C-alpha positions as YAML, in Angstrom:
chain: A
units: angstrom
residues:
- id: 1
  name: MET
  ca: [117.44, 68.68, 56.89]
- id: 2
  name: ILE
  ca: [119.65, 68.24, 53.83]
- id: 3
  name: SER
  ca: [118.91, 66.11, 50.76]
- id: 4
  name: ALA
  ca: [121.56, 65.53, 48.09]
- id: 5
  name: VAL
  ca: [120.88, 63.81, 44.76]
- id: 6
  name: VAL
  ca: [122.85, 63.40, 41.56]
- id: 7
  name: TYR
  ca: [120.87, 62.71, 38.41]
- id: 8
  name: GLY
  ca: [121.39, 62.33, 34.70]
- id: 9
  name: GLY
  ca: [120.93, 59.84, 31.92]
- id: 10
  name: ASP
  ca: [121.91, 56.96, 34.22]
- id: 11
  name: GLY
  ca: [119.21, 57.70, 36.79]
- id: 12
  name: VAL
  ca: [119.13, 59.23, 40.25]
- id: 13
  name: THR
  ca: [121.56, 58.59, 43.09]
- id: 14
  name: GLU
  ca: [121.25, 59.96, 46.63]
- id: 15
  name: TYR
  ca: [124.35, 60.99, 48.58]
- id: 16
  name: ASP
  ca: [125.10, 61.63, 52.23]
- id: 17
  name: ASP
  ca: [128.42, 63.35, 51.59]
- id: 18
  name: LEU
  ca: [128.13, 66.80, 50.01]
- id: 19
  name: GLY
  ca: [131.67, 66.76, 48.59]
- id: 20
  name: ALA
  ca: [131.13, 63.42, 46.91]
- id: 21
  name: ALA
  ca: [127.79, 64.61, 45.52]
- id: 22
  name: ARG
  ca: [129.41, 67.66, 43.94]
- id: 23
  name: ASP
  ca: [132.24, 65.65, 42.38]
- id: 24
  name: ALA
  ca: [129.93, 62.96, 40.98]
- id: 25
  name: ASP
  ca: [129.06, 62.83, 37.28]
- id: 26
  name: GLY
  ca: [125.72, 64.33, 36.37]
- id: 27
  name: THR
  ca: [123.68, 67.18, 37.82]
- id: 28
  name: THR
  ca: [124.00, 67.65, 41.58]
- id: 29
  name: TRP
  ca: [121.11, 69.05, 43.56]
- id: 30
  name: VAL
  ca: [121.36, 69.77, 47.27]
- id: 31
  name: HIS
  ca: [118.26, 70.99, 49.08]
- id: 32
  name: ALA
  ca: [118.25, 72.22, 52.69]
- id: 33
  name: THR
  ca: [115.03, 72.84, 54.62]
- id: 34
  name: ASP
  ca: [115.30, 74.91, 57.79]
- id: 35
  name: ALA
  ca: [118.94, 73.80, 58.11]
- id: 36
  name: THR
  ca: [121.01, 74.40, 61.22]
- id: 37
  name: PRO
  ca: [123.95, 76.84, 61.13]
- id: 38
  name: ALA
  ca: [126.34, 73.87, 61.01]
- id: 39
  name: GLU
  ca: [124.53, 72.38, 58.01]
- id: 40
  name: MET
  ca: [124.51, 75.73, 56.23]
- id: 41
  name: GLU
  ca: [128.24, 76.09, 56.85]
- id: 42
  name: ALA
  ca: [128.80, 72.62, 55.39]
- id: 43
  name: ILE
  ca: [126.90, 73.61, 52.23]
- id: 44
  name: ALA
  ca: [128.87, 76.85, 51.95]
- id: 45
  name: ASP
  ca: [132.16, 75.00, 52.26]
- id: 46
  name: ALA
  ca: [131.22, 72.23, 49.80]
- id: 47
  name: PHE
  ca: [130.04, 74.59, 47.05]
- id: 48
  name: ASP
  ca: [132.14, 77.63, 47.92]
- id: 49
  name: VAL
  ca: [129.18, 80.01, 48.21]
- id: 50
  name: HIS
  ca: [129.50, 83.35, 49.97]
- id: 51
  name: PRO
  ca: [128.29, 83.34, 53.60]
- id: 52
  name: LEU
  ca: [126.42, 86.62, 53.07]
- id: 53
  name: THR
  ca: [124.13, 84.97, 50.52]
- id: 54
  name: ILE
  ca: [123.23, 82.39, 53.16]
- id: 55
  name: GLU
  ca: [122.48, 85.23, 55.55]
- id: 56
  name: ASP
  ca: [120.23, 86.83, 52.92]
- id: 57
  name: VAL
  ca: [118.08, 83.70, 52.92]
- id: 58
  name: ARG
  ca: [117.96, 83.60, 56.72]
- id: 59
  name: ASN
  ca: [117.19, 87.32, 57.05]
- id: 60
  name: ASP
  ca: [114.26, 87.11, 54.62]
- id: 61
  name: VAL
  ca: [115.32, 90.01, 52.38]
- id: 62
  name: ARG
  ca: [113.46, 90.94, 49.20]
- id: 63
  name: ALA
  ca: [113.78, 88.84, 46.05]
- id: 64
  name: LYS
  ca: [116.95, 89.48, 44.05]
- id: 65
  name: THR
  ca: [119.59, 87.98, 41.75]
- id: 66
  name: GLU
  ca: [123.34, 88.28, 42.31]
- id: 67
  name: GLU
  ca: [126.07, 87.02, 39.99]
- id: 68
  name: PHE
  ca: [129.34, 85.64, 41.33]
- id: 69
  name: ALA
  ca: [132.39, 84.24, 39.60]
- id: 70
  name: ASP
  ca: [131.37, 80.57, 39.85]
- id: 71
  name: TYR
  ca: [127.65, 80.68, 40.52]
- id: 72
  name: THR
  ca: [124.50, 82.82, 40.43]
- id: 73
  name: PHE
  ca: [122.39, 83.43, 43.52]
- id: 74
  name: LEU
  ca: [118.62, 83.89, 43.20]
- id: 75
  name: LEU
  ca: [116.32, 84.63, 46.15]
- id: 76
  name: VAL
  ca: [112.56, 84.27, 45.75]
- id: 77
  name: LYS
  ca: [109.67, 83.60, 48.13]
- id: 78
  name: THR
  ca: [106.72, 81.28, 48.24]
- id: 79
  name: ALA
  ca: [103.43, 82.81, 49.37]
- id: 80
  name: ALA
  ca: [100.21, 81.46, 50.87]
- id: 81
  name: LEU
  ca: [97.19, 82.99, 52.59]
- id: 82
  name: ALA
  ca: [97.06, 82.59, 56.35]
- id: 83
  name: ARG
  ca: [93.90, 81.14, 57.85]
- id: 84
  name: GLY
  ca: [91.93, 82.50, 60.78]
- id: 85
  name: GLU
  ca: [92.54, 85.74, 62.65]
- id: 86
  name: THR
  ca: [95.70, 87.40, 61.42]
- id: 87
  name: SER
  ca: [97.63, 90.58, 61.92]
- id: 88
  name: PHE
  ca: [98.78, 92.89, 59.12]
- id: 89
  name: ALA
  ca: [102.15, 91.15, 58.68]
- id: 90
  name: ASP
  ca: [100.81, 87.59, 58.80]
- id: 91
  name: GLU
  ca: [97.91, 87.64, 56.32]
- id: 92
  name: VAL
  ca: [100.23, 86.37, 53.58]
- id: 93
  name: VAL
  ca: [102.74, 83.83, 54.87]
- id: 94
  name: THR
  ca: [106.01, 83.74, 52.91]
- id: 95
  name: THR
  ca: [108.97, 81.36, 52.89]
- id: 96
  name: ALA
  ca: [112.32, 82.47, 51.52]
- id: 97
  name: VAL
  ca: [113.92, 80.14, 48.96]
- id: 98
  name: GLY
  ca: [117.52, 80.68, 47.90]
- id: 99
  name: LEU
  ca: [118.78, 79.10, 44.68]
- id: 100
  name: PHE
  ca: [122.50, 78.78, 43.99]
- id: 101
  name: LEU
  ca: [123.08, 77.89, 40.35]
- id: 102
  name: GLY
  ca: [126.55, 76.66, 39.45]
- id: 103
  name: ASP
  ca: [128.30, 74.68, 36.73]
- id: 104
  name: GLY
  ca: [126.69, 71.26, 36.96]
- id: 105
  name: TRP
  ca: [125.06, 71.83, 40.35]
- id: 106
  name: VAL
  ca: [122.19, 73.64, 42.02]
- id: 107
  name: VAL
  ca: [121.64, 74.26, 45.73]
- id: 108
  name: SER
  ca: [118.25, 75.26, 47.14]
- id: 109
  name: VAL
  ca: [117.87, 76.58, 50.68]
- id: 110
  name: SER
  ca: [114.53, 77.39, 52.35]
- id: 111
  name: THR
  ca: [113.82, 78.85, 55.77]
- id: 112
  name: GLY
  ca: [110.85, 76.51, 56.23]
- id: 113
  name: GLU
  ca: [108.73, 73.99, 54.39]
- id: 114
  name: ALA
  ca: [108.65, 75.00, 50.72]
- id: 115
  name: ALA
  ca: [106.08, 72.88, 48.87]
- id: 116
  name: PRO
  ca: [107.18, 73.96, 45.35]
- id: 117
  name: VAL
  ca: [110.77, 72.85, 45.96]
- id: 118
  name: ASP
  ca: [109.64, 69.57, 47.52]
- id: 119
  name: ARG
  ca: [107.39, 68.96, 44.54]
- id: 120
  name: VAL
  ca: [110.23, 69.32, 42.02]
- id: 121
  name: LEU
  ca: [112.57, 67.27, 44.21]
- id: 122
  name: ARG
  ca: [110.06, 64.41, 44.31]
- id: 123
  name: ALA
  ca: [109.80, 64.59, 40.51]
- id: 124
  name: VAL
  ca: [113.58, 64.20, 40.24]
- id: 125
  name: GLN
  ca: [113.67, 61.34, 42.74]
- id: 126
  name: SER
  ca: [110.88, 59.57, 40.85]
- id: 127
  name: GLY
  ca: [112.89, 59.78, 37.60]
- id: 128
  name: ASP
  ca: [111.05, 62.50, 35.64]
- id: 129
  name: GLU
  ca: [112.77, 62.41, 32.24]
- id: 130
  name: ARG
  ca: [112.11, 66.12, 31.60]
- id: 131
  name: LEU
  ca: [114.37, 66.93, 34.52]
- id: 132
  name: LEU
  ca: [116.92, 64.13, 34.32]
- id: 133
  name: GLN
  ca: [117.95, 64.92, 30.76]
- id: 134
  name: ARG
  ca: [118.53, 68.64, 31.37]
- id: 135
  name: GLY
  ca: [120.94, 70.66, 33.43]
- id: 136
  name: PRO
  ca: [120.72, 72.52, 36.74]
- id: 137
  name: ASP
  ca: [119.47, 75.71, 35.08]
- id: 138
  name: PHE
  ca: [116.33, 73.86, 33.99]
- id: 139
  name: THR
  ca: [115.86, 72.48, 37.50]
- id: 140
  name: ALA
  ca: [116.03, 76.01, 38.89]
- id: 141
  name: TYR
  ca: [113.51, 77.08, 36.25]
- id: 142
  name: ARG
  ca: [111.10, 74.33, 37.31]
- id: 143
  name: ILE
  ca: [111.29, 75.49, 40.94]
- id: 144
  name: LEU
  ca: [110.57, 79.06, 39.90]
- id: 145
  name: ASP
  ca: [107.73, 77.95, 37.66]
- id: 146
  name: VAL
  ca: [105.99, 76.06, 40.47]
- id: 147
  name: ILE
  ca: [106.43, 79.01, 42.87]
- id: 148
  name: VAL
  ca: [104.89, 81.39, 40.32]
- id: 149
  name: ASP
  ca: [102.03, 78.94, 39.70]
- id: 150
  name: GLU
  ca: [101.24, 79.15, 43.42]
- id: 151
  name: TYR
  ca: [101.07, 82.94, 43.07]
- id: 152
  name: PHE
  ca: [98.30, 82.43, 40.51]
- id: 153
  name: GLU
  ca: [96.45, 80.11, 42.88]
- id: 154
  name: LEU
  ca: [96.80, 82.73, 45.60]
- id: 155
  name: LEU
  ca: [95.33, 85.46, 43.41]
- id: 156
  name: ASP
  ca: [92.50, 83.12, 42.35]
- id: 157
  name: ALA
  ca: [91.55, 82.75, 46.02]
- id: 158
  name: ILE
  ca: [91.64, 86.52, 46.47]
- id: 159
  name: GLU
  ca: [89.51, 86.96, 43.34]
- id: 160
  name: ASP
  ca: [86.84, 84.77, 44.96]
- id: 161
  name: GLN
  ca: [87.02, 86.98, 48.06]
- id: 162
  name: ILE
  ca: [86.55, 90.10, 45.92]
- id: 163
  name: GLU
  ca: [83.49, 88.60, 44.21]
- id: 164
  name: ARG
  ca: [81.89, 87.85, 47.59]
- id: 165
  name: ILE
  ca: [82.71, 91.35, 48.82]
- id: 166
  name: GLU
  ca: [81.12, 92.94, 45.75]
- id: 167
  name: GLU
  ca: [77.93, 90.92, 46.33]
- id: 168
  name: GLU
  ca: [77.80, 91.94, 49.99]
- id: 169
  name: VAL
  ca: [78.42, 95.61, 49.21]
- id: 170
  name: VAL
  ca: [75.46, 95.69, 46.82]
- id: 171
  name: ALA
  ca: [73.13, 93.51, 48.91]
- id: 172
  name: ALA
  ca: [73.68, 94.36, 52.59]
- id: 173
  name: PRO
  ca: [76.93, 96.08, 53.54]
- id: 174
  name: ASP
  ca: [77.88, 96.08, 57.21]
- id: 175
  name: ARG
  ca: [80.92, 96.55, 59.43]
- id: 176
  name: GLU
  ca: [82.22, 93.04, 58.66]
- id: 177
  name: THR
  ca: [82.14, 93.85, 54.96]
- id: 178
  name: LEU
  ca: [84.46, 96.81, 55.54]
- id: 179
  name: ASP
  ca: [86.79, 94.59, 57.59]
- id: 180
  name: ARG
  ca: [86.97, 92.08, 54.73]
- id: 181
  name: ILE
  ca: [87.66, 94.88, 52.25]
- id: 182
  name: ASN
  ca: [90.56, 96.17, 54.36]
- id: 183
  name: SER
  ca: [91.90, 92.64, 54.89]
- id: 184
  name: THR
  ca: [91.88, 91.93, 51.15]
- id: 185
  name: ARG
  ca: [93.63, 95.24, 50.43]
- id: 186
  name: ARG
  ca: [96.41, 94.30, 52.86]
- id: 187
  name: GLU
  ca: [96.74, 90.85, 51.30]
- id: 188
  name: LEU
  ca: [97.10, 92.36, 47.83]
- id: 189
  name: LEU
  ca: [99.68, 94.80, 49.13]
- id: 190
  name: SER
  ca: [101.70, 91.94, 50.65]
- id: 191
  name: ILE
  ca: [101.53, 89.96, 47.41]
- id: 192
  name: ARG
  ca: [102.58, 93.00, 45.41]
- id: 193
  name: LYS
  ca: [105.67, 93.33, 47.61]
- id: 194
  name: GLN
  ca: [106.64, 89.77, 46.62]
- id: 195
  name: ILE
  ca: [105.82, 89.87, 42.90]
- id: 196
  name: TRP
  ca: [107.56, 93.08, 41.84]
- id: 197
  name: PRO
  ca: [111.03, 92.21, 43.22]
- id: 198
  name: ALA
  ca: [110.65, 88.64, 41.91]
- id: 199
  name: ARG
  ca: [109.95, 90.00, 38.43]
- id: 200
  name: GLU
  ca: [113.14, 92.03, 38.52]
- id: 201
  name: ALA
  ca: [115.15, 89.05, 39.80]
- id: 202
  name: VAL
  ca: [113.85, 86.63, 37.15]
- id: 203
  name: GLY
  ca: [114.35, 89.28, 34.47]
- id: 204
  name: VAL
  ca: [118.12, 88.96, 34.94]
- id: 205
  name: LEU
  ca: [117.93, 85.23, 34.16]
- id: 206
  name: ALA
  ca: [115.46, 85.76, 31.32]
- id: 207
  name: ARG
  ca: [117.99, 88.00, 29.56]
- id: 208
  name: GLY
  ca: [120.63, 85.29, 29.88]
- id: 209
  name: ASP
  ca: [123.05, 87.51, 31.78]
- id: 210
  name: PRO
  ca: [124.48, 84.74, 34.05]
- id: 211
  name: ASP
  ca: [126.85, 82.27, 32.42]
- id: 212
  name: GLN
  ca: [125.10, 79.43, 34.24]
- id: 213
  name: VAL
  ca: [121.90, 79.92, 32.20]
- id: 214
  name: ARG
  ca: [122.24, 78.23, 28.82]
- id: 215
  name: GLU
  ca: [120.80, 79.83, 25.72]
- id: 216
  name: GLU
  ca: [118.27, 77.02, 25.20]
- id: 217
  name: THR
  ca: [116.94, 77.57, 28.75]
- id: 218
  name: GLU
  ca: [116.50, 81.34, 28.49]
- id: 219
  name: LYS
  ca: [113.09, 80.95, 26.83]
- id: 220
  name: TYR
  ca: [111.80, 79.12, 29.91]
- id: 221
  name: TYR
  ca: [112.90, 81.94, 32.19]
- id: 222
  name: ARG
  ca: [111.29, 84.42, 29.82]
- id: 223
  name: ASP
  ca: [108.05, 82.47, 30.22]
- id: 224
  name: VAL
  ca: [108.29, 82.80, 34.01]
- id: 225
  name: TYR
  ca: [109.04, 86.50, 33.61]
- id: 226
  name: ASP
  ca: [105.93, 86.94, 31.44]
- id: 227
  name: HIS
  ca: [103.86, 85.20, 34.11]
- id: 228
  name: LEU
  ca: [105.19, 87.55, 36.76]
- id: 229
  name: VAL
  ca: [104.29, 90.55, 34.58]
- id: 230
  name: GLN
  ca: [100.79, 89.12, 34.27]
- id: 231
  name: LEU
  ca: [100.63, 88.62, 38.03]
- id: 232
  name: ALA
  ca: [101.69, 92.22, 38.63]
- id: 233
  name: ASP
  ca: [98.93, 93.44, 36.30]
- id: 234
  name: LEU
  ca: [96.35, 91.22, 38.00]
- id: 235
  name: THR
  ca: [97.40, 92.51, 41.40]
- id: 236
  name: GLU
  ca: [96.91, 96.11, 40.32]
- id: 237
  name: THR
  ca: [93.54, 95.24, 38.77]
- id: 238
  name: TYR
  ca: [92.35, 93.53, 41.94]
- id: 239
  name: ARG
  ca: [93.51, 96.47, 44.02]
- id: 240
  name: ASP
  ca: [91.40, 98.76, 41.85]
- id: 241
  name: LEU
  ca: [88.40, 96.44, 42.27]
- id: 242
  name: VAL
  ca: [88.79, 96.41, 46.04]
- id: 243
  name: ALA
  ca: [89.15, 100.19, 46.09]
- id: 244
  name: GLY
  ca: [85.95, 100.42, 44.03]
- id: 245
  name: SER
  ca: [84.13, 98.14, 46.48]
- id: 246
  name: ARG
  ca: [85.28, 100.32, 49.36]
- id: 247
  name: ASP
  ca: [84.00, 103.44, 47.55]
- id: 248
  name: ILE
  ca: [80.64, 101.75, 46.96]
- id: 249
  name: TYR
  ca: [80.46, 100.79, 50.63]
- id: 250
  name: LEU
  ca: [81.23, 104.35, 51.77]
- id: 251
  name: ASN
  ca: [78.70, 105.77, 49.28]
- id: 252
  name: ALA
  ca: [76.03, 103.35, 50.51]
- id: 253
  name: LEU
  ca: [76.81, 104.30, 54.09]
- id: 254
  name: SER
  ca: [76.64, 107.99, 53.22]
- id: 255
  name: GLN
  ca: [73.36, 107.52, 51.38]
- id: 256
  name: SER
  ca: [71.88, 105.65, 54.35]
- id: 257
  name: THR
  ca: [72.97, 108.47, 56.65]
- id: 258
  name: ASN
  ca: [71.42, 111.03, 54.32]
- id: 259
  name: GLU
  ca: [68.10, 109.18, 54.34]
- id: 260
  name: VAL
  ca: [68.09, 109.15, 58.13]
- id: 261
  name: MET
  ca: [68.92, 112.85, 58.24]
- id: 262
  name: LYS
  ca: [66.12, 113.62, 55.77]
- id: 263
  name: THR
  ca: [63.61, 111.81, 57.97]
- id: 264
  name: LEU
  ca: [64.83, 113.58, 61.09]
- id: 265
  name: THR
  ca: [64.71, 116.93, 59.29]
- id: 266
  name: VAL
  ca: [61.09, 116.39, 58.20]
- id: 267
  name: VAL
  ca: [60.02, 115.34, 61.69]
- id: 268
  name: ALA
  ca: [61.87, 118.23, 63.34]
- id: 269
  name: THR
  ca: [60.43, 120.77, 60.89]
- id: 270
  name: ILE
  ca: [56.87, 119.53, 61.42]
- id: 271
  name: PHE
  ca: [57.23, 119.91, 65.17]
- id: 272
  name: ILE
  ca: [58.66, 123.46, 64.97]
- id: 273
  name: PRO
  ca: [55.23, 125.20, 64.77]
- id: 274
  name: LEU
  ca: [53.87, 122.88, 67.45]
- id: 275
  name: THR
  ca: [56.76, 123.80, 69.70]
- id: 276
  name: PHE
  ca: [56.23, 127.49, 68.97]
- id: 277
  name: VAL
  ca: [52.51, 127.37, 69.82]
- id: 278
  name: ALA
  ca: [53.15, 125.31, 72.95]
- id: 279
  name: GLY
  ca: [55.83, 127.78, 74.03]
- id: 280
  name: VAL
  ca: [53.66, 130.84, 73.52]
- id: 281
  name: TYR
  ca: [50.51, 129.50, 75.07]
- id: 282
  name: GLY
  ca: [52.39, 127.82, 77.87]
- id: 283
  name: MET
  ca: [53.44, 131.19, 79.33]
- id: 284
  name: ASN
  ca: [51.71, 132.67, 82.38]
- id: 285
  name: PHE
  ca: [49.35, 135.16, 80.74]
- id: 286
  name: ASP
  ca: [46.26, 136.47, 82.52]
- id: 287
  name: PRO
  ca: [43.55, 137.11, 79.93]
- id: 288
  name: GLY
  ca: [42.06, 139.89, 82.01]
- id: 289
  name: ALA
  ca: [45.27, 141.70, 83.01]
- id: 290
  name: SER
  ca: [46.00, 144.66, 80.70]
- id: 291
  name: PRO
  ca: [48.37, 145.46, 78.95]
- id: 292
  name: TYR
  ca: [49.49, 141.78, 78.91]
- id: 293
  name: ASN
  ca: [46.26, 140.65, 77.38]
- id: 294
  name: MET
  ca: [46.24, 137.87, 74.77]
- id: 295
  name: PRO
  ca: [42.88, 138.12, 73.02]
- id: 296
  name: GLU
  ca: [43.09, 134.53, 71.79]
- id: 297
  name: LEU
  ca: [42.93, 133.22, 75.34]
- id: 298
  name: GLY
  ca: [39.45, 134.59, 75.81]
- id: 299
  name: TRP
  ca: [38.28, 134.02, 72.24]
- id: 300
  name: SER
  ca: [35.94, 131.10, 71.71]
- id: 301
  name: MET
  ca: [37.41, 130.40, 68.23]
- id: 302
  name: GLY
  ca: [41.06, 130.71, 69.37]
- id: 303
  name: TYR
  ca: [41.69, 126.96, 69.68]
- id: 304
  name: PRO
  ca: [40.17, 126.00, 66.29]
- id: 305
  name: ALA
  ca: [42.06, 128.86, 64.63]
- id: 306
  name: VAL
  ca: [45.39, 127.70, 66.07]
- id: 307
  name: MET
  ca: [44.74, 124.10, 65.02]
- id: 308
  name: LEU
  ca: [43.76, 125.23, 61.52]
- id: 309
  name: GLY
  ca: [46.90, 127.39, 61.24]
- id: 310
  name: MET
  ca: [49.17, 124.53, 62.31]
- id: 311
  name: ALA
  ca: [47.48, 122.13, 59.88]
- id: 312
  name: LEU
  ca: [47.94, 124.65, 57.09]
- id: 313
  name: MET
  ca: [51.64, 125.13, 57.94]
- id: 314
  name: GLY
  ca: [52.16, 121.36, 58.10]
- id: 315
  name: THR
  ca: [50.52, 120.88, 54.71]
- id: 316
  name: ILE
  ca: [52.69, 123.57, 53.15]
- id: 317
  name: MET
  ca: [55.88, 121.96, 54.56]
- id: 318
  name: LEU
  ca: [54.87, 118.47, 53.41]
- id: 319
  name: VAL
  ca: [54.26, 119.74, 49.87]
- id: 320
  name: HIS
  ca: [57.64, 121.49, 49.95]
- id: 321
  name: PHE
  ca: [59.48, 118.36, 51.15]
- id: 322
  name: ARG
  ca: [57.78, 116.22, 48.51]
- id: 323
  name: ARG
  ca: [58.85, 118.62, 45.76]
- id: 324
  name: ARG
  ca: [62.44, 118.55, 47.07]
- id: 325
  name: GLY
  ca: [62.42, 114.75, 47.01]
- id: 326
  name: TYR
  ca: [62.65, 114.26, 50.76]
- id: 327
  name: LEU
  ca: [59.42, 112.24, 50.80]
...
């Protein structure tokens, strides 16, 4: 689907013909959502954009900025958390958005529904004076600004996840807690792969390298760049927090295993003398057959002496374990 509007001081006008929209007075904005190959070809012909840049949007490559003779191409991505059971690649859902910034016109192309672009387009169609009175470079800035704001919302949601994970790790960690830790780590990794290239791409515009970015608009792109730097720092901080939660979980698991092993060691050690006595006295000895005579078998005090010896050995071991902190 293609939408074409021309706006300026006289208001907003919608066009069906791309050529007429480009030639009209004012700022021309053409937005294509999940366009067909024929529609993409029509946009390329009307604005003389390179076909390979269109392919970059379709192939979902990393964020970047490329300068051409008559326009500047910027590729960024929206990001949102997937809901429900997800695989590694689908935990953060992204949509590629290509921005073509020319002299008096801007073209935006998305591979699917891109809420930030639709939001800015609705603002233009409703006659937002902040957009109507400024050029296409400011419109492109507004799209980038809304996309970056959604990155913050995404990290806020992940921050809430991390807080819940930290509470679970301290209170009652289990297998599901470890699964949530690993899921959050993968989400942060996916977000990091979007933010770092986007920061580099916006940095080109923030420096004012392209001719299509006016000097008075550079400060807005610098603001977006600063936000991306902040997002990159937050991502690294959250990754450290998740790694710390995983270490706490593994330490708690190790400590629990150690407690179990201590208990088993105490029980096994107590039963060692019992097993020894049972093994010795369970053999087939005849008390009257020399030289295999065991005097204790015919001794009236043999049983009490054995019981007293085992009790004494058990007491000694219990005192030893208590001093070592096992009990």
